[in-house]
Short mmCIF file of C-alpha atoms and ligand atoms in Angstrom, two decimals:
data_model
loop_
_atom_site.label_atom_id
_atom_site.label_comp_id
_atom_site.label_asym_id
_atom_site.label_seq_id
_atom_site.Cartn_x
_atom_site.Cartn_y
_atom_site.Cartn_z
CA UNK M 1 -8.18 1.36 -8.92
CA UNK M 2 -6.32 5.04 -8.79
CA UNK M 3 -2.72 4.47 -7.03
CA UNK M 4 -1.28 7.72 -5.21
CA UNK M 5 2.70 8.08 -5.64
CA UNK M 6 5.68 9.78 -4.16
CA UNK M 7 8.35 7.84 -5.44
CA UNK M 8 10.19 4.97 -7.44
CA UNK M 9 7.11 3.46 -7.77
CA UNK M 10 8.02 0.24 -7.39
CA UNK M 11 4.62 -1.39 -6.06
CA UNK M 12 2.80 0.66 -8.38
CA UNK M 13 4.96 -1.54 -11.10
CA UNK M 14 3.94 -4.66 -9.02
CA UNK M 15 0.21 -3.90 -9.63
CA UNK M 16 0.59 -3.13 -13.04
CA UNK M 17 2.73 -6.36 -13.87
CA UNK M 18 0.09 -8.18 -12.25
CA UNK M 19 -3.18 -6.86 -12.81
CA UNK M 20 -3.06 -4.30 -16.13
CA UNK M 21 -1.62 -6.64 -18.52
CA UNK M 22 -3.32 -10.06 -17.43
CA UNK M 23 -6.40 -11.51 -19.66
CA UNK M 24 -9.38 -11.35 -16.60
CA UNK M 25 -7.35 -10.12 -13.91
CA UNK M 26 -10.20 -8.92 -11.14
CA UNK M 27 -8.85 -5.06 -11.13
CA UNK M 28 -7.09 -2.61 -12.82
CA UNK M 29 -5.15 0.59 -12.18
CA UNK M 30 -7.01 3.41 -14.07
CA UNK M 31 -5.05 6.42 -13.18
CA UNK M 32 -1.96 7.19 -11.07
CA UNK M 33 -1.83 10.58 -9.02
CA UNK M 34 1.43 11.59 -8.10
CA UNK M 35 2.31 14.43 -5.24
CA UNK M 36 5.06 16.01 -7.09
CA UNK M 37 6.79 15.72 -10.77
CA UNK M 38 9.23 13.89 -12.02
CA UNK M 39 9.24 10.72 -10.14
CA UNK M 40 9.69 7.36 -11.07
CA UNK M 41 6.36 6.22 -10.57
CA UNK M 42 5.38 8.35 -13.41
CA UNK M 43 7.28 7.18 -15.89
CA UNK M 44 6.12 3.59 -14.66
CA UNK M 45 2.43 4.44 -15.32
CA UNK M 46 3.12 6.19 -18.31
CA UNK M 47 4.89 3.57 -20.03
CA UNK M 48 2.25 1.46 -18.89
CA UNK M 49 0.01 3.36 -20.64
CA UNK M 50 -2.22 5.02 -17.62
CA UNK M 51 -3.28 8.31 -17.18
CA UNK M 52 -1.45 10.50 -14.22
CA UNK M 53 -1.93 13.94 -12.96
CA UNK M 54 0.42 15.59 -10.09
CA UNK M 55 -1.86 16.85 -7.39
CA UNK M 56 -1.24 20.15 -6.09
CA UNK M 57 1.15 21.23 -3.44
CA UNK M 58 -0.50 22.83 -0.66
CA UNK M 59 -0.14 27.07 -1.10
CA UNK M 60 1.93 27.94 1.98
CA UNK M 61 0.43 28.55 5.05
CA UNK M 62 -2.97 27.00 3.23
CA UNK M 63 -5.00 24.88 6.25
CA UNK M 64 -5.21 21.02 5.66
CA UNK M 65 -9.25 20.38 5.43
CA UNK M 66 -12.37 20.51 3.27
CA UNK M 67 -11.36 23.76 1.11
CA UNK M 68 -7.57 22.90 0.56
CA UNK M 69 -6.31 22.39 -2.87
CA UNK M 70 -4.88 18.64 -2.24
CA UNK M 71 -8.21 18.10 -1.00
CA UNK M 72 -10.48 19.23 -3.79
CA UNK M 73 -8.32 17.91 -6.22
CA UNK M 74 -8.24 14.67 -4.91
CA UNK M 75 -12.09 14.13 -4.80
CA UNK M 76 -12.52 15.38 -8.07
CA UNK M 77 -9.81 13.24 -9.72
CA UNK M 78 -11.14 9.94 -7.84
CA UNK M 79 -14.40 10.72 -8.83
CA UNK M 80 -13.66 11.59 -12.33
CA UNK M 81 -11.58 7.80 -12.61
CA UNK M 82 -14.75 6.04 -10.56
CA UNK M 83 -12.23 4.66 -8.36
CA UNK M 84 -13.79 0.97 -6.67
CA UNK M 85 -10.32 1.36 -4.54
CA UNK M 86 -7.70 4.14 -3.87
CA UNK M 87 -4.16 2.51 -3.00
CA UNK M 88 -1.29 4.57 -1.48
CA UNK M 89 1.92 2.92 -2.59
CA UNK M 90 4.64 5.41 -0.89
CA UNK M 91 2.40 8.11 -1.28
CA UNK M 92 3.91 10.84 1.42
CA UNK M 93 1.05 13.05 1.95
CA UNK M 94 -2.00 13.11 4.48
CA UNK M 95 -5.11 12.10 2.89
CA UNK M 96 -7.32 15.03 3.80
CA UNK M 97 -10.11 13.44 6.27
CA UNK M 98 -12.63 14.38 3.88
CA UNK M 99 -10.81 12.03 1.36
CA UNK M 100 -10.48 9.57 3.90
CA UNK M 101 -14.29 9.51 4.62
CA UNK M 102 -15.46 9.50 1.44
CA UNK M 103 -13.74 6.19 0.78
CA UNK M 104 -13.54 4.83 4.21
CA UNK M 105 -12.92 1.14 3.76
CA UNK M 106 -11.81 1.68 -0.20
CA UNK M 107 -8.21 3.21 1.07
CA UNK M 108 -5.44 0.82 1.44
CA UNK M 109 -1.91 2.06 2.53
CA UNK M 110 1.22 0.02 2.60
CA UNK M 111 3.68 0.04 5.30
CA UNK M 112 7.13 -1.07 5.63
CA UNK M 113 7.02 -2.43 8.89
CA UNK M 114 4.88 -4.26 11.41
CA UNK M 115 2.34 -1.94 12.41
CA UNK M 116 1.48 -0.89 15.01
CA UNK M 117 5.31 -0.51 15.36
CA UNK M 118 7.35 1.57 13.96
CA UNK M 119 4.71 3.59 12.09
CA UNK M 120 3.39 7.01 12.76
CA UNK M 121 4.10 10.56 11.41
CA UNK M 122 7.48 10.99 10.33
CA UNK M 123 8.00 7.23 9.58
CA UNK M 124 8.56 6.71 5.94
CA UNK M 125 11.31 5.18 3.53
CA UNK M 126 14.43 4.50 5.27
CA UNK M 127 13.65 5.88 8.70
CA UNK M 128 11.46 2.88 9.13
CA UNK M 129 14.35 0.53 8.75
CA UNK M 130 17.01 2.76 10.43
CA UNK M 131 14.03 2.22 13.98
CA UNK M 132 13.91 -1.34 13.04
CA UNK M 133 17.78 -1.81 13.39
CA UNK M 134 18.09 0.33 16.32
CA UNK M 135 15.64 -1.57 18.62
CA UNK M 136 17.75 -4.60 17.39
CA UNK M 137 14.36 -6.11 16.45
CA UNK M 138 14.85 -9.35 14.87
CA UNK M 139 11.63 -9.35 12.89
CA UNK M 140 10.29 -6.98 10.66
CA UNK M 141 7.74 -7.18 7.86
CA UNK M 142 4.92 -5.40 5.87
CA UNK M 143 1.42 -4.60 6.41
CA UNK M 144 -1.42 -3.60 4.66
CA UNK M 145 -4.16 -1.57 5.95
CA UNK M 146 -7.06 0.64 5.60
CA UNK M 147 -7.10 3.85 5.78
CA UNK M 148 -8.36 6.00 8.64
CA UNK M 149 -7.65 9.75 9.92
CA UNK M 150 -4.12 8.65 11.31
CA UNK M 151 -0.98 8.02 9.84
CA UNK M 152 -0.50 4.00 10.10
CA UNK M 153 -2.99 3.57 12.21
CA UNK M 154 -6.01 1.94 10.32
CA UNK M 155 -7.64 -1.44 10.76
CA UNK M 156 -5.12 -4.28 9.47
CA UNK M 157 -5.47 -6.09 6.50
CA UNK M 158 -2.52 -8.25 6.27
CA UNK M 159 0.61 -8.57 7.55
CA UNK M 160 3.79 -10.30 6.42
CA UNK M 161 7.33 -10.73 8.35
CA UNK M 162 10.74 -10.53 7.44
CA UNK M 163 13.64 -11.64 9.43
CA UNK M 164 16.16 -9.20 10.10
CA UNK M 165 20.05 -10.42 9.87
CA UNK M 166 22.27 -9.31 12.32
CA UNK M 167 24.64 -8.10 9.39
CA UNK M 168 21.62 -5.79 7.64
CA UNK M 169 22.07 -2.49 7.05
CA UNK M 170 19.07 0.25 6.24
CA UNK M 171 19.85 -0.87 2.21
CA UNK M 172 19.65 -4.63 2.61
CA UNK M 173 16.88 -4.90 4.77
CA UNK M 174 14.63 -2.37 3.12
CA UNK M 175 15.32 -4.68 0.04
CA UNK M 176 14.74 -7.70 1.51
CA UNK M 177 11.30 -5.79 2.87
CA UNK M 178 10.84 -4.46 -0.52
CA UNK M 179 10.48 -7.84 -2.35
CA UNK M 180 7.93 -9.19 -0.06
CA UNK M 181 5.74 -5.86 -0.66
CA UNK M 182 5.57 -6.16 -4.22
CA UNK M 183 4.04 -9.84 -3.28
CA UNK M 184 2.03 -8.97 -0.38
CA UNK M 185 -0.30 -5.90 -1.81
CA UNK M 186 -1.35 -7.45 -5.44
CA UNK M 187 -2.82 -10.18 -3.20
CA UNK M 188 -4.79 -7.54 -1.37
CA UNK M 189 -5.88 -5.88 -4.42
CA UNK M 190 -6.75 -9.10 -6.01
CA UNK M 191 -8.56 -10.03 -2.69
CA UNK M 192 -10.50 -7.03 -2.25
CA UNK M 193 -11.46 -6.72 -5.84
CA UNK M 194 -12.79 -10.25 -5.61
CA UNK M 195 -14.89 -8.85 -2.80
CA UNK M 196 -13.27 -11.25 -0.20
CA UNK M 197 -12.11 -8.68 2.11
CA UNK M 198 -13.46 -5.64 3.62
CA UNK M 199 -14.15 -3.23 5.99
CA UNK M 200 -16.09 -4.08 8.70
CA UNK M 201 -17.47 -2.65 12.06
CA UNK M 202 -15.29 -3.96 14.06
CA UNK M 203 -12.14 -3.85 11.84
CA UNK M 204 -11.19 -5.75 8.75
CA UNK M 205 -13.11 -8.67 7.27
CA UNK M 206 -12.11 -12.14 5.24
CA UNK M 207 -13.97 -13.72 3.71
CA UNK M 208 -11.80 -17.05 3.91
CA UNK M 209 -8.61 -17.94 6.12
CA UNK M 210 -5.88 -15.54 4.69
CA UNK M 211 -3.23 -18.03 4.73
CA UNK M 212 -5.46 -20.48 3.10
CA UNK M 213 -4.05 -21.59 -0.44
CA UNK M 214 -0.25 -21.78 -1.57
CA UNK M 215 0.02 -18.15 -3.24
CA UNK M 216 0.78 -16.94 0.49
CA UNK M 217 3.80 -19.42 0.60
CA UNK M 218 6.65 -16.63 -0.12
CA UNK M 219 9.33 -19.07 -1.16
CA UNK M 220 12.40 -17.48 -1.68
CA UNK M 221 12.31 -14.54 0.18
CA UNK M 222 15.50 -13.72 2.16
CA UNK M 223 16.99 -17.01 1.18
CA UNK M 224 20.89 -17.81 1.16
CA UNK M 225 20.95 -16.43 4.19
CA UNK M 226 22.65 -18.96 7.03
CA UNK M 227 19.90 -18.73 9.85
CA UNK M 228 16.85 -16.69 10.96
CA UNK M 229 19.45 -15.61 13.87
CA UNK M 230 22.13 -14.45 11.71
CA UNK M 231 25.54 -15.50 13.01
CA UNK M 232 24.09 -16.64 16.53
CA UNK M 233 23.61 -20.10 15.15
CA UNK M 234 27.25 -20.45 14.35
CA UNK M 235 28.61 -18.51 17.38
CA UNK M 236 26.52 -20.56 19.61
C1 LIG G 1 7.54 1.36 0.11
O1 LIG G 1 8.49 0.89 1.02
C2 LIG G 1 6.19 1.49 0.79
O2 LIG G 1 5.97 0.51 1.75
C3 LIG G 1 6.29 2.82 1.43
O3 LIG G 1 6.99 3.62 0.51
C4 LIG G 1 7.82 2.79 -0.30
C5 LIG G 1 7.47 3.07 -1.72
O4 LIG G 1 8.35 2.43 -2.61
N1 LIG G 1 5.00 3.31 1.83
P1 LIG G 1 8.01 2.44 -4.15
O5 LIG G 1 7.82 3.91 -4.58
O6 LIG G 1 6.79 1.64 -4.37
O7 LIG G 1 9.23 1.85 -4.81
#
């Protein structure tokens, strides 16, 4: 698989830890393609030993489509890699349609949130948590899902929640979010390179119940906390 990064990299580390240095494991990530220099995710795939490239930023005033740099780059370098499956783990830029339809239903994107809320252009890294708090939601979660022509807006693959405490702020809950990602998409990957989940015509496809099996019970995440309702419990 070919992982596109922005950042930290921390769910590219996830894959790696789980899949590039396992005996068997069902998948692998072959390259990393980052959309700017000097980010963490690099270092993580180089010290892992994988290849990377930084895309191109798009020339000013240069259209998004077919001809753009981003564009041509991308196909070429996911072609040259052979990539089975293309995950964006905090990768910030549009995927070019062309990109998109060229592996439609071999795109996965992970999002910090419940989709279909609090997704959308604009909605990345800590603004998604920042929405959460401010609606006073008291669930929150991740999903993983294909990738279409809109931002967040692809068929689901799976979703996880989160409970929000009433004494999180953007830091604690996007860590508390954070763990369960670095769970949630190597079980995709796994599942998808096992070829029990795909892309269907009417939306995503198991193969088998998703919550069947005990690797989907996340025990310990968000524990020591007093309640799922925070203080509410204790108040009353
Ligand atoms: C994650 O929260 C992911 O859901 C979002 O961007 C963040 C990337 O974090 N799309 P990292 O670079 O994997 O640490």
């Amino acid at each position: 698989m070919v992982v596109l990064v922005s950042g930290s990299g921390t769910n590219l580390q996830a894959l790696l830890d789980r899949l590039n240095f396992v005996p068997g494991a069902p998948a692998r990530v072959v390259r990393v393609l980052a959309s700017r220099p000097g980010i963490g995710a690099l270092e993580r795939a180089e010290r892992a030993g994988v290849p990377t490239a930084v895309l191109p930023r798009a020339a000013f005033g240069e259209r998004e489509g077919p001809g753009s740099s981003l564009c041509r780059a991308l196909l070429g370098e996911l072609e040259l890699a052979r990539a089975g499956l293309v995950v964006l783990a905090g990768f910030l830029l549009r995927v070019p349609g062309p990109v998109v339809r060229a592996y439609r239903g071999r795109i996965i994107n992970i999002h910090p949130a419940l989709l279909p809320g609090f997704g959308g252009p604009g909605m990345y890294g800590r603004r998604v948590h920042a929405a959460v708090l401010d609606a006073g939601a008291r669930v929150t979660g991740v999903t993983v899902h294909f990738v279409d022509e809109e931002y967040d807006r692809g068929p689901i693959i799976a979703q996880w929640p989160v409970p929000v405490w009433e004494d999180d702020d953007e830091e604690s809950l996007a860590a508390r979010v954070l763990e369960v990602e670095h769970r949630l998409l190597p079980e995709v990957v796994v599942a998808f390179a096992r070829g029990e989940v795909r892309l269907g015509d009417g939306g995503c496809r198991w193969e088998r119940p998703w919550f069947a099996g005990s690797r989907f019970a996340f025990e310990g995440v968000g524990e020591g906390h007093p309640s799922p309702c925070g203080s509410a419990t204790s108040e009353g």
